[in-house]
Short mmCIF file of N, CA and C in Angstrom, two decimals:
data_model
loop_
_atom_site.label_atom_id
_atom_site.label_comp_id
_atom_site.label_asym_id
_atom_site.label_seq_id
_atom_site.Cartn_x
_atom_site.Cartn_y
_atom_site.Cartn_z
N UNK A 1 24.82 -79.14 -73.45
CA UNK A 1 23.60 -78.90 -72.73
C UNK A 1 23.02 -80.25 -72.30
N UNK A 2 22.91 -80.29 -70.82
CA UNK A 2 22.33 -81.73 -70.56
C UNK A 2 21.19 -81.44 -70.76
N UNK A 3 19.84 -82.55 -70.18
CA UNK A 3 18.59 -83.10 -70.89
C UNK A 3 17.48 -81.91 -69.46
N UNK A 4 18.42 -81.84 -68.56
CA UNK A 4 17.54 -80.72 -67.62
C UNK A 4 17.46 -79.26 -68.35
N UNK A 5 18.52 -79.06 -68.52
CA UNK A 5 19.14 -77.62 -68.89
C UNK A 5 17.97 -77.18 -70.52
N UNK A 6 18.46 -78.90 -71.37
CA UNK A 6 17.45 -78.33 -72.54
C UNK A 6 15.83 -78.30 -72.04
N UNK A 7 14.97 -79.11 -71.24
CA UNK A 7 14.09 -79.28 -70.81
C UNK A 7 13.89 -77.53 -70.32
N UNK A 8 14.66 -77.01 -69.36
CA UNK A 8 14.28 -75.61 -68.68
C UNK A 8 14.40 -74.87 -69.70
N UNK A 9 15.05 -74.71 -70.96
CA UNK A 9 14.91 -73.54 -72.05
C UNK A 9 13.62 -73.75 -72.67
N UNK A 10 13.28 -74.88 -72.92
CA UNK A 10 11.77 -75.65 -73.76
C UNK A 10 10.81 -74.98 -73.05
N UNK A 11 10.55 -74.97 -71.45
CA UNK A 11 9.64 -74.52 -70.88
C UNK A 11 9.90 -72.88 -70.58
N UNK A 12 10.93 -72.52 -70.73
CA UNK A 12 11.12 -71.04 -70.86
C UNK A 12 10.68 -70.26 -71.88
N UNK A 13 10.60 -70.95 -73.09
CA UNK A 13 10.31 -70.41 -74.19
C UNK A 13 8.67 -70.94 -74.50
N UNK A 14 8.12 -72.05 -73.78
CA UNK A 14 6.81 -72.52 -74.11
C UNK A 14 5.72 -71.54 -73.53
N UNK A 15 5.29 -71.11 -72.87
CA UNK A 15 4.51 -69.94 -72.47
C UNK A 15 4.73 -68.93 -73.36
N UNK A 16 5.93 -68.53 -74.02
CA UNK A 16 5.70 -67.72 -75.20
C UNK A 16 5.03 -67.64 -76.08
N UNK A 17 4.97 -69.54 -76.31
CA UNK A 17 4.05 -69.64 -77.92
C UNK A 17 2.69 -70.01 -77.66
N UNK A 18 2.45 -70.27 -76.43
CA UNK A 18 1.28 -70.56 -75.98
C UNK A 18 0.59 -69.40 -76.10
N UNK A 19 1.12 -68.09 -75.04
CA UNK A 19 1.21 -66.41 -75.75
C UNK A 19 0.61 -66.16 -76.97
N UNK A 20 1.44 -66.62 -77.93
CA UNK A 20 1.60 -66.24 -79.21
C UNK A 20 0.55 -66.88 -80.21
N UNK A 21 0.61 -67.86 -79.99
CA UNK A 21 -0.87 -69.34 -80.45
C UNK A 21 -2.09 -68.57 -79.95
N UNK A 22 -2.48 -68.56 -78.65
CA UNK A 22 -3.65 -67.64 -77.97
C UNK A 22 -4.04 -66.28 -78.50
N UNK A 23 -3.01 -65.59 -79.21
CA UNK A 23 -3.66 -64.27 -79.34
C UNK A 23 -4.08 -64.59 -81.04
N UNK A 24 -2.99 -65.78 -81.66
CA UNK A 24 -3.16 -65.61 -83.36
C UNK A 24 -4.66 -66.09 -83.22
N UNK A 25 -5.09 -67.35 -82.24
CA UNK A 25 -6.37 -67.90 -82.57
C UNK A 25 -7.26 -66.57 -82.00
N UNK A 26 -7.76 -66.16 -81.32
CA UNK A 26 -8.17 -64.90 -81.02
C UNK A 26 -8.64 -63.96 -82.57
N UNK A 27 -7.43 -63.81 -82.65
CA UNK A 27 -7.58 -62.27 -83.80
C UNK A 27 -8.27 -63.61 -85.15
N UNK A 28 -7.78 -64.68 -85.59
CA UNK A 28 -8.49 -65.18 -86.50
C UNK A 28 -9.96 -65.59 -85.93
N UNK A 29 -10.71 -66.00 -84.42
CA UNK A 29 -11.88 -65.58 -84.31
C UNK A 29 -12.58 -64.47 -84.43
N UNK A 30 -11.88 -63.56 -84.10
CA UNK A 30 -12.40 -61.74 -84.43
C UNK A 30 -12.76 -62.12 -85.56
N UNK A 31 -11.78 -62.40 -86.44
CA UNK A 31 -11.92 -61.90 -88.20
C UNK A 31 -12.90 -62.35 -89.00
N UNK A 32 -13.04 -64.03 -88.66
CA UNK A 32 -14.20 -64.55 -88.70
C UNK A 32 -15.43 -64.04 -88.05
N UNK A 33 -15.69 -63.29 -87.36
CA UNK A 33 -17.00 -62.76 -86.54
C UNK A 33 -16.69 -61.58 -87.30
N UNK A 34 -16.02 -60.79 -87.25
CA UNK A 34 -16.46 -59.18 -87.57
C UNK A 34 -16.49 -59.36 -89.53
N UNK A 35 -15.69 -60.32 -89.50
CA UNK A 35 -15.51 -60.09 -91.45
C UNK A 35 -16.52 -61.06 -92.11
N UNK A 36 -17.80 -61.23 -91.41
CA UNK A 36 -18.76 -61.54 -92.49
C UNK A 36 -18.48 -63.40 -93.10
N UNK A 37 -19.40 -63.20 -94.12
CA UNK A 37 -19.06 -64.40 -94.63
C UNK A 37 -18.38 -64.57 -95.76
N UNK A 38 -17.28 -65.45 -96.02
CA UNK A 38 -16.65 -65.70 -97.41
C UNK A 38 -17.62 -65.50 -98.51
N UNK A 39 -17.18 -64.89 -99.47
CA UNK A 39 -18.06 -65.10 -100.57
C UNK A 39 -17.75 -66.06 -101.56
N UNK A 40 -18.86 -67.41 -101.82
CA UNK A 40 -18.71 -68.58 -102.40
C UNK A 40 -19.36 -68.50 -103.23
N UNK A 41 -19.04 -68.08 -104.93
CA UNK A 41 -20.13 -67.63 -105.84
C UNK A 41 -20.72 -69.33 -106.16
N UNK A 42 -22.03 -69.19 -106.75
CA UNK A 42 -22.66 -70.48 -106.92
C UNK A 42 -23.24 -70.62 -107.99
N UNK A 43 -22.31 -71.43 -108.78
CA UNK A 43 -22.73 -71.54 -109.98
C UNK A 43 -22.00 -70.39 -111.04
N UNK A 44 -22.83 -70.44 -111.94
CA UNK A 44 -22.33 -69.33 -113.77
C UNK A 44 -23.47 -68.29 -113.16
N UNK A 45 -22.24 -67.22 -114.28
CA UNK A 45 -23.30 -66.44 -114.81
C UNK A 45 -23.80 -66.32 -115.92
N UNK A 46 -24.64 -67.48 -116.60
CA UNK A 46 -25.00 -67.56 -117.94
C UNK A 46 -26.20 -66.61 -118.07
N UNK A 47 -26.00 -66.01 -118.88
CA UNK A 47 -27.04 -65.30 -119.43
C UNK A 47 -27.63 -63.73 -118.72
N UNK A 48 -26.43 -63.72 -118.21
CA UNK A 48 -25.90 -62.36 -117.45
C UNK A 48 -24.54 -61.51 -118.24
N UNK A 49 -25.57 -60.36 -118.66
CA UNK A 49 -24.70 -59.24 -119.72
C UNK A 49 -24.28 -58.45 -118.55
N UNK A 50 -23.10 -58.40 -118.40
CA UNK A 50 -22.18 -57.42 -118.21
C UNK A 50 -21.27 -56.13 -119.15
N UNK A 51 -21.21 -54.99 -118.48
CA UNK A 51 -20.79 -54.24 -119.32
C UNK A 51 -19.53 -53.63 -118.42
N UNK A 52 -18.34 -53.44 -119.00
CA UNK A 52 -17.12 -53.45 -118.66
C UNK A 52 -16.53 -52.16 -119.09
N UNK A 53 -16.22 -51.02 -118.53
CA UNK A 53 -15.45 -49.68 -118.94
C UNK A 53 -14.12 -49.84 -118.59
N UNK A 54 -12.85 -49.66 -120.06
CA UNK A 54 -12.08 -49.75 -119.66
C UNK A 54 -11.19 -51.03 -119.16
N UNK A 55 -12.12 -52.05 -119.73
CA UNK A 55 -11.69 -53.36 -120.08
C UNK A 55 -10.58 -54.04 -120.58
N UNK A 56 -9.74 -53.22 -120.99
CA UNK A 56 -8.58 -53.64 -122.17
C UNK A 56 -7.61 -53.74 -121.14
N UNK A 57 -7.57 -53.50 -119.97
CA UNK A 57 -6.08 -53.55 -118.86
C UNK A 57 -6.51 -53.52 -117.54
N UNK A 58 -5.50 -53.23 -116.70
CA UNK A 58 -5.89 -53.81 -115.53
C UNK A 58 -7.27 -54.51 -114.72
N UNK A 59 -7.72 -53.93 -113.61
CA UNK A 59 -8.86 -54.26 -113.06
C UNK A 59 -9.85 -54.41 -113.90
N UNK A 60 -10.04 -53.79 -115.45
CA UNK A 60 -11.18 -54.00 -115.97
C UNK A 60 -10.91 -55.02 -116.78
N UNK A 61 -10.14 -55.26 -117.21
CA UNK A 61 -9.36 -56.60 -117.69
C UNK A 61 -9.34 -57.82 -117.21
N UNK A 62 -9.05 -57.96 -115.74
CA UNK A 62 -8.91 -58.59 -114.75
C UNK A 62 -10.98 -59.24 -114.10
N UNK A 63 -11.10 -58.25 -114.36
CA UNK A 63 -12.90 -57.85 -114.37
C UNK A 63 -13.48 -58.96 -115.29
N UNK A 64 -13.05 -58.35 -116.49
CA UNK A 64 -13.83 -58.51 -117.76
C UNK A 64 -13.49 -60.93 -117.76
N UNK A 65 -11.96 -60.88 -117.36
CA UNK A 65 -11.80 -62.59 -117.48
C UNK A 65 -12.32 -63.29 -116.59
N UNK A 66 -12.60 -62.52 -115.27
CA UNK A 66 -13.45 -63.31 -113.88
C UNK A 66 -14.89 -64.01 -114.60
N UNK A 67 -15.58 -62.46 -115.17
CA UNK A 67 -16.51 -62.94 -115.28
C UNK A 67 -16.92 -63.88 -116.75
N UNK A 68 -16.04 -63.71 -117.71
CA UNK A 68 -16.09 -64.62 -118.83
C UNK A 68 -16.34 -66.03 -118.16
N UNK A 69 -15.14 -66.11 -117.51
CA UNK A 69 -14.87 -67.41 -116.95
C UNK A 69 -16.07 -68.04 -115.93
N UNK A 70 -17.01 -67.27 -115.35
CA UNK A 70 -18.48 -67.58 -115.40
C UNK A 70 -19.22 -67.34 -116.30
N UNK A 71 -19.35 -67.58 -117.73
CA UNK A 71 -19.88 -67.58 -118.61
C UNK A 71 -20.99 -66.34 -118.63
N UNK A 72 -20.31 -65.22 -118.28
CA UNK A 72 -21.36 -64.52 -118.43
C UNK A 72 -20.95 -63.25 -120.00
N UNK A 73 -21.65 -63.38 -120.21
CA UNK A 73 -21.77 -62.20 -121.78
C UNK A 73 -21.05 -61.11 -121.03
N UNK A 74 -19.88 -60.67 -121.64
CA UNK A 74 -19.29 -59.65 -121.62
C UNK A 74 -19.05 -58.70 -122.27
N UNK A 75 -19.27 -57.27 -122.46
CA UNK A 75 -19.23 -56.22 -123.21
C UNK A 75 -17.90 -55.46 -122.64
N UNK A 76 -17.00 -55.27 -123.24
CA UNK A 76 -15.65 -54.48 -123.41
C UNK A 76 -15.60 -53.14 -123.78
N UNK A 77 -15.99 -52.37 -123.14
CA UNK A 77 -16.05 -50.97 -123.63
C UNK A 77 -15.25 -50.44 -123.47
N UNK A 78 -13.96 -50.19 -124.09
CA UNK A 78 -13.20 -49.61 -124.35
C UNK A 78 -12.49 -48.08 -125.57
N UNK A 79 -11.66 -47.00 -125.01
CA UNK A 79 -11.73 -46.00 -125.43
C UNK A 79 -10.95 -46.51 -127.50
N UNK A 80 -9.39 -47.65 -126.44
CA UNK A 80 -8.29 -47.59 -127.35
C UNK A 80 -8.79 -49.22 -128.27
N UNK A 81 -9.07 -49.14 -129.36
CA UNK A 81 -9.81 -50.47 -129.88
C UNK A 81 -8.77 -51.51 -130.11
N UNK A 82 -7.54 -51.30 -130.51
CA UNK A 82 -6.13 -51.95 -130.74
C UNK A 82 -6.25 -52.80 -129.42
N UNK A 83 -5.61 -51.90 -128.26
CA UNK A 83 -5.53 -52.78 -126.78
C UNK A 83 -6.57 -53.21 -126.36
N UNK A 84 -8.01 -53.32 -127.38
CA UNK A 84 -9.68 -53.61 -126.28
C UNK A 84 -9.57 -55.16 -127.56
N UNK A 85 -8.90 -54.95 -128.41
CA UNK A 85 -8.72 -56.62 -129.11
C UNK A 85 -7.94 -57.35 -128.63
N UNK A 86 -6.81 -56.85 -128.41
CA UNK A 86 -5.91 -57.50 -127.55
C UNK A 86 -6.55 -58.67 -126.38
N UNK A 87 -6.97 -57.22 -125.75
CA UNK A 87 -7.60 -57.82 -124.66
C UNK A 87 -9.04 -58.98 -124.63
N UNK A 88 -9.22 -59.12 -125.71
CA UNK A 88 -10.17 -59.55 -126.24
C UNK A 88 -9.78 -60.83 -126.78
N UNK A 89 -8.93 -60.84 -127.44
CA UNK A 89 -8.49 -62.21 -127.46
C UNK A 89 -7.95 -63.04 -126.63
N UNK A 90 -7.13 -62.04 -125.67
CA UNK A 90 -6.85 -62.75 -124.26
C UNK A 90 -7.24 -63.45 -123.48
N UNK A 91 -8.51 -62.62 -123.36
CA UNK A 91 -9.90 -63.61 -122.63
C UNK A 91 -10.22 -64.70 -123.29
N UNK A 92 -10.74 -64.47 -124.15
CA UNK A 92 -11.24 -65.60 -125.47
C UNK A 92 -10.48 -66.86 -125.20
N UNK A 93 -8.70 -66.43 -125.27
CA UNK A 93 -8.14 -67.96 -125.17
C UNK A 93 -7.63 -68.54 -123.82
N UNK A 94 -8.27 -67.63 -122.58
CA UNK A 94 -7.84 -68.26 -121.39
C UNK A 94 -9.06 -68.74 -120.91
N UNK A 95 -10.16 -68.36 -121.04
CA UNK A 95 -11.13 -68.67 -121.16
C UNK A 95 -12.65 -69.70 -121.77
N UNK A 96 -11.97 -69.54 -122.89
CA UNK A 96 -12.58 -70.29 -123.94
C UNK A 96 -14.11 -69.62 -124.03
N UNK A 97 -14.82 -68.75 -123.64
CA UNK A 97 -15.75 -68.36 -124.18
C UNK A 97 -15.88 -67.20 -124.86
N UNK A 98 -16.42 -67.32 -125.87
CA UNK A 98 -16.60 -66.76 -127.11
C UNK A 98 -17.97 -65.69 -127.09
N UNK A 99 -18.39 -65.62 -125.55
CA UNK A 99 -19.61 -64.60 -125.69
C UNK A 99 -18.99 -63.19 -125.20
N UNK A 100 -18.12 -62.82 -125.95
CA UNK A 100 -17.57 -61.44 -125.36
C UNK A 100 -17.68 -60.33 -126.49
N UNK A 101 -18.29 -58.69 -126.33
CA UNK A 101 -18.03 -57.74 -127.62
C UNK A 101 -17.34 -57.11 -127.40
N UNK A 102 -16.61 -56.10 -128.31
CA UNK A 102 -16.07 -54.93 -128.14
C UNK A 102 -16.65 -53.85 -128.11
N UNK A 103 -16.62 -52.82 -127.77
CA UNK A 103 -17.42 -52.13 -128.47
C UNK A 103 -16.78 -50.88 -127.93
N UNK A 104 -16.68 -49.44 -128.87
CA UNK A 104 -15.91 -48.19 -128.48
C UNK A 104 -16.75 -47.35 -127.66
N UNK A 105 -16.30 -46.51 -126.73
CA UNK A 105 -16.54 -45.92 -125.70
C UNK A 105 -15.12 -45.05 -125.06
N UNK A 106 -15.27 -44.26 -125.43
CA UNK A 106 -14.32 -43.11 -124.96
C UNK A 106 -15.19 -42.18 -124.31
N UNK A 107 -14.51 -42.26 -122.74
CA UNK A 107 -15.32 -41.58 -121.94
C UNK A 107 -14.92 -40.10 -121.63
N UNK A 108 -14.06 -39.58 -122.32
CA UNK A 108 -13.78 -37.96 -122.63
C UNK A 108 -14.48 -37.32 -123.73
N UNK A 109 -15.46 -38.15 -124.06
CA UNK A 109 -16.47 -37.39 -125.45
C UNK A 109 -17.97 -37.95 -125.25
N UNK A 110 -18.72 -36.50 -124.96
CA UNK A 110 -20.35 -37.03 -124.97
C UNK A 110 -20.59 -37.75 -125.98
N UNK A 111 -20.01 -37.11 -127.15
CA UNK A 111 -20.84 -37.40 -128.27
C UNK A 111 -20.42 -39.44 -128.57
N UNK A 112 -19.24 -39.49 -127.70
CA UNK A 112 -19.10 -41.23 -128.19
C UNK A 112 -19.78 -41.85 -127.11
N UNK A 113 -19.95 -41.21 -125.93
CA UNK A 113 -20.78 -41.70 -124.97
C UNK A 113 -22.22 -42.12 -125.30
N UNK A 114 -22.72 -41.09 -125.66
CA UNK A 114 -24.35 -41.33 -126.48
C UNK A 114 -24.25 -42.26 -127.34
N UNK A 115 -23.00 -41.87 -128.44
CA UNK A 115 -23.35 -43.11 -129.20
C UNK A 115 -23.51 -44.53 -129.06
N UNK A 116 -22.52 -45.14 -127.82
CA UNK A 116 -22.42 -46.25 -126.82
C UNK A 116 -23.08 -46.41 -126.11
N UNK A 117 -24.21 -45.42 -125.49
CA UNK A 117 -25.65 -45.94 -124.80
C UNK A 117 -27.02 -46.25 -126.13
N UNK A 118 -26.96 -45.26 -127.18
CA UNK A 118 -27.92 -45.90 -128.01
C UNK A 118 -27.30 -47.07 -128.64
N UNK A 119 -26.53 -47.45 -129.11
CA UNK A 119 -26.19 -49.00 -129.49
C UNK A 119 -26.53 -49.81 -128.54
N UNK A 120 -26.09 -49.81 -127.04
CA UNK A 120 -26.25 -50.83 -125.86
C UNK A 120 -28.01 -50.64 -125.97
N UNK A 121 -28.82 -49.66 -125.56
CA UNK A 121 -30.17 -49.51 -125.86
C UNK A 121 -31.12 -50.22 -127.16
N UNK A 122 -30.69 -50.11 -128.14
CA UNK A 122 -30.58 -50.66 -129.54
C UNK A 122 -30.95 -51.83 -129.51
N UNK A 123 -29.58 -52.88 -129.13
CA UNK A 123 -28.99 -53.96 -129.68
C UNK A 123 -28.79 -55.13 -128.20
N UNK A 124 -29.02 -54.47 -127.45
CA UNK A 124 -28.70 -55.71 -125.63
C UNK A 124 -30.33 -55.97 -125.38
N UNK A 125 -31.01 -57.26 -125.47
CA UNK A 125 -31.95 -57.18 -124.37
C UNK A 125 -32.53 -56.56 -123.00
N UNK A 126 -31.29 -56.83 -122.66
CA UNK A 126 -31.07 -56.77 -120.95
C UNK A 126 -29.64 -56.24 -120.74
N UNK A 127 -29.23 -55.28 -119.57
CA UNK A 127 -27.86 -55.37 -119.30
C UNK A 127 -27.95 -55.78 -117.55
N UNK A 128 -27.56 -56.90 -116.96
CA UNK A 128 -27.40 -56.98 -115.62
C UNK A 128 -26.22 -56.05 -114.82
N UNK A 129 -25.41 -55.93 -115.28
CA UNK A 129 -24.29 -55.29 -114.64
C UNK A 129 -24.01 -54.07 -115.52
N UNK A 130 -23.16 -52.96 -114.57
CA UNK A 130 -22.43 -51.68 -115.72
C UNK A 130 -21.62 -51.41 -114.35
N UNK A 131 -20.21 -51.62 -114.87
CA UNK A 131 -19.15 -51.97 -113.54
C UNK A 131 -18.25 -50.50 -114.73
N UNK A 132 -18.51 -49.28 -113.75
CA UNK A 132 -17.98 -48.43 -114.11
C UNK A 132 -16.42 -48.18 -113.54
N UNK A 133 -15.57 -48.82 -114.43
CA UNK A 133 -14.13 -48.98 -114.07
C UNK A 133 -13.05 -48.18 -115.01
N UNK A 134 -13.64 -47.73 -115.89
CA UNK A 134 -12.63 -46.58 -117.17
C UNK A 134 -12.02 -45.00 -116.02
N UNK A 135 -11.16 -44.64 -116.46
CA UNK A 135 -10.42 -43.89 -115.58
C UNK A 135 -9.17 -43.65 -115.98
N UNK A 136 -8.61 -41.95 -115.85
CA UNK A 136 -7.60 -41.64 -116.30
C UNK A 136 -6.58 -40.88 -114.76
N UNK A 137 -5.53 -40.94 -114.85
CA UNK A 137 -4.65 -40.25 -113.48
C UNK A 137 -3.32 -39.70 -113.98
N UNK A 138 -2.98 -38.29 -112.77
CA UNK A 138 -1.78 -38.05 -113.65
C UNK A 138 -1.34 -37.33 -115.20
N UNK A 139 -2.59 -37.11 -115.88
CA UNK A 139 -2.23 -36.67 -116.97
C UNK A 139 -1.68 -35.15 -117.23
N UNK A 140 -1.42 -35.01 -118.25
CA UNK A 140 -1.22 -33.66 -118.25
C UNK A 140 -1.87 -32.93 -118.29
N UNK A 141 -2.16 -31.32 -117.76
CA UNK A 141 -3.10 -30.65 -118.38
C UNK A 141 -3.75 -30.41 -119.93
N UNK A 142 -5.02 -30.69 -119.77
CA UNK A 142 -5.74 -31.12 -121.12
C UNK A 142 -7.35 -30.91 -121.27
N UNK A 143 -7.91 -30.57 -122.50
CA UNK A 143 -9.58 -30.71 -122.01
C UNK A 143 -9.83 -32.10 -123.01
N UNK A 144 -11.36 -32.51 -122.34
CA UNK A 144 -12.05 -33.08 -123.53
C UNK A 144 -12.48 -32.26 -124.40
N UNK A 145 -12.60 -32.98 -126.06
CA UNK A 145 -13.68 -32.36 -126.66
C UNK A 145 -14.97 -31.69 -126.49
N UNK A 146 -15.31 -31.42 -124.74
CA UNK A 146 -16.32 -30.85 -124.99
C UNK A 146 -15.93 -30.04 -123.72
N UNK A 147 -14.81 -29.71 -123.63
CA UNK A 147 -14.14 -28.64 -123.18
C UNK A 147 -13.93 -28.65 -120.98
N UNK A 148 -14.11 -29.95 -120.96
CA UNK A 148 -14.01 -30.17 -119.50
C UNK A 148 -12.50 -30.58 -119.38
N UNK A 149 -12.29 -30.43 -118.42
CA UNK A 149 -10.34 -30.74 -117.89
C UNK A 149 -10.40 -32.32 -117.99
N UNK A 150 -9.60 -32.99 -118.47
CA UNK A 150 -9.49 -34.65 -118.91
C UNK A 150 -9.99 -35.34 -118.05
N UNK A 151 -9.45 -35.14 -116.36
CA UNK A 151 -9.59 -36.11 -115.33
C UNK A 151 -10.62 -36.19 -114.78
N UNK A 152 -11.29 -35.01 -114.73
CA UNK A 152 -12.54 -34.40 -114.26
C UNK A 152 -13.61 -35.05 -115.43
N UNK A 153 -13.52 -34.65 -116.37
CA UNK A 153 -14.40 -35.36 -117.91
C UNK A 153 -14.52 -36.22 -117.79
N UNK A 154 -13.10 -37.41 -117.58
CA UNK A 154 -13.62 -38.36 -117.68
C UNK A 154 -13.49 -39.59 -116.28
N UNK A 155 -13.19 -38.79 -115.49
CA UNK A 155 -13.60 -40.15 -114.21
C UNK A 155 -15.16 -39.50 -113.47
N UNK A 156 -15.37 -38.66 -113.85
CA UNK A 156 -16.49 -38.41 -113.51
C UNK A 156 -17.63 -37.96 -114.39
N UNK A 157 -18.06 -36.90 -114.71
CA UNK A 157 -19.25 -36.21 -115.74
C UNK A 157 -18.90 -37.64 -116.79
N UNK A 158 -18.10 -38.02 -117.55
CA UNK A 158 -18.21 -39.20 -118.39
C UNK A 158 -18.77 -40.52 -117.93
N UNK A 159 -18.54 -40.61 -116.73
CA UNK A 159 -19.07 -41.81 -116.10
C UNK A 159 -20.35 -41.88 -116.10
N UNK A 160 -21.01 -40.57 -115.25
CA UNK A 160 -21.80 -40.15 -114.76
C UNK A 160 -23.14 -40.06 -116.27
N UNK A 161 -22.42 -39.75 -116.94
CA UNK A 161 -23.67 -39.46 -118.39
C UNK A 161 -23.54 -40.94 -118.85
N UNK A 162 -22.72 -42.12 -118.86
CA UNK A 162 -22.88 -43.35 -119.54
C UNK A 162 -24.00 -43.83 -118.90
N UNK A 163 -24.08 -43.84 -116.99
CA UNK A 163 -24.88 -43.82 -116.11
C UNK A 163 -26.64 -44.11 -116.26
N UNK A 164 -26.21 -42.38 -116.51
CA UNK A 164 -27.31 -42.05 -116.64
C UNK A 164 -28.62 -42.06 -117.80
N UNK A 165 -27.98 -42.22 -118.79
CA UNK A 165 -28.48 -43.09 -119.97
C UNK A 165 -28.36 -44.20 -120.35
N UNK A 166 -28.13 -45.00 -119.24
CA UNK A 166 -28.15 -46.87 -119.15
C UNK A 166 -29.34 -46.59 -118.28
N UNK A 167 -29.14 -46.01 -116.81
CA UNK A 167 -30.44 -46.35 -115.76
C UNK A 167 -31.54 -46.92 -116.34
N UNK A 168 -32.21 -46.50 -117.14
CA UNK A 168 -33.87 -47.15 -117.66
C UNK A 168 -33.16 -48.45 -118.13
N UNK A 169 -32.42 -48.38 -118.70
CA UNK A 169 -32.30 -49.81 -119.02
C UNK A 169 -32.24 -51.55 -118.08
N UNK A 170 -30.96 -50.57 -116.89
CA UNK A 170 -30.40 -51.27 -115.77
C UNK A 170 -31.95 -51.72 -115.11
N UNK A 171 -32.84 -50.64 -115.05
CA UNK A 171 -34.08 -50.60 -114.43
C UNK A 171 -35.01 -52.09 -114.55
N UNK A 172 -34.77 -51.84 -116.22
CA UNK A 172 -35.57 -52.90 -116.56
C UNK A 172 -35.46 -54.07 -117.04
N UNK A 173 -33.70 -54.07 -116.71
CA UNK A 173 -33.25 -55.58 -116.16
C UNK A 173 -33.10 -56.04 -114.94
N UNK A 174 -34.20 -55.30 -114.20
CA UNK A 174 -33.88 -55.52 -112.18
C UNK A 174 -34.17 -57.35 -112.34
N UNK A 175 -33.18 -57.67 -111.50
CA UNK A 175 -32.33 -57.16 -110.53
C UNK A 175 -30.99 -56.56 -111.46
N UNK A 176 -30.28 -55.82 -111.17
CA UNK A 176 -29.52 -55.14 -111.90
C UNK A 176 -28.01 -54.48 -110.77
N UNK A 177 -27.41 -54.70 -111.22
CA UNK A 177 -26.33 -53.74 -110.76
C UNK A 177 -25.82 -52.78 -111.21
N UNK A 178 -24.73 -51.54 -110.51
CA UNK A 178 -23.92 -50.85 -111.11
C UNK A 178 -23.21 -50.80 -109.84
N UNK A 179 -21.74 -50.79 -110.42
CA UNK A 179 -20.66 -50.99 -109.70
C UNK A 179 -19.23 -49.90 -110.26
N UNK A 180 -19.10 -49.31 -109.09
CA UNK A 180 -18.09 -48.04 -109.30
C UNK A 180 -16.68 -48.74 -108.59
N UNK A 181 -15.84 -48.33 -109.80
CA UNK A 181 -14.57 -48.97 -108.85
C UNK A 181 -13.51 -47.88 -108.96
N UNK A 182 -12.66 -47.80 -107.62
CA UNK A 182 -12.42 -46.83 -107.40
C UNK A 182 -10.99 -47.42 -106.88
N UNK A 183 -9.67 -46.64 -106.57
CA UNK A 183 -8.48 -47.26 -105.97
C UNK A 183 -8.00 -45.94 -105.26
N UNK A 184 -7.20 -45.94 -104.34
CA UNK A 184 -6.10 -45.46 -103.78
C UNK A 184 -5.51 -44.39 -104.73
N UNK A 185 -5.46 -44.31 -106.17
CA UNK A 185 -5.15 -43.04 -106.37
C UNK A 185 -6.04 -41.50 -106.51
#
């Protein structure tokens, strides 16, 4: 290939990427205009109690070390106490902070539900967050102990009653959150 021949493929193919360059910068201006602003957290969350359902594994797991790792007080509410230590030490040593509890919460039983809002009522000052992330899928047909179908018991009416006997509390730690997390299945 002489130096014309490569020159005419260069410019044959250059309007392509010019093409191609023009539309990528484009769609990354869109994205930037329609998608808001990055979120750049600022600073810790010291002295911000969080409460974590379902903490011992995935997303609540994943949850529960974000926010350690901003020093914020973390509560682990978990059903299975074995995998909510586990998980508990996990954090602890990737983390290094030591302001994290366990505490049981099985959200297929009122009666452990109540018991896990009067302790949190009890014994927390304040709760800033209740990041309702506990959740079951797939199971077999089954009831809770208080006679609701498992999945139904407990991704919802269980949620829904931890909820609802935190609110006064959440209230009167305004500013306050609650956060429902939810996926694709």
């Amino acid at each position: 290939m002489n130096i014309k021949e490569n020159f005419d493929h260069v410019l044959e193919h250059y309007w392509k990427w010019v093409a191609v360059g023009a539309i990528g910068a484009s769609l990354y201006a869109v994205n930037r205009y329609c998608g808001g602003k990055i979120y750049r957290h600022k600073g810790y969350a010291n002295g911000k109690t969080v409460i974590i359902t379902g903490a011992n594994t995935g997303i609540g797991k994943e949850t529960a070390y974000r926010l350690a790792k901003l020093k914020a007080r973390v509560i682990l509410a978990c059903r299975d106490q074995e995998k909510g230590e586990a998980a508990l030490k996990d954090i602890r040593r990737w983390t290094k902070n030591g302001d994290l509890t366990l505490k049981h919460l099985d959200l297929a039983s009122f009666k452990s539900i109540r018991a896990f809002a009067e302790d949190i009522k009890q014994n927390e000052g304040h709760i800033d967050v209740l990041v309702n992330n506990a959740a079951v899928f797939g199971c077999p047909f089954s009831r809770t102990e208080d006679g609701l179908e498992t999945q139904m018991g407990v991704n919802y009416f269980g949620t829904f009653l931890l909820t609802n006997l935190l609110v006064d509390k959440l209230k009167s730690s305004a500013p306050s959150r609650i956060l429902v997390v939810s996926s694709g299945l």
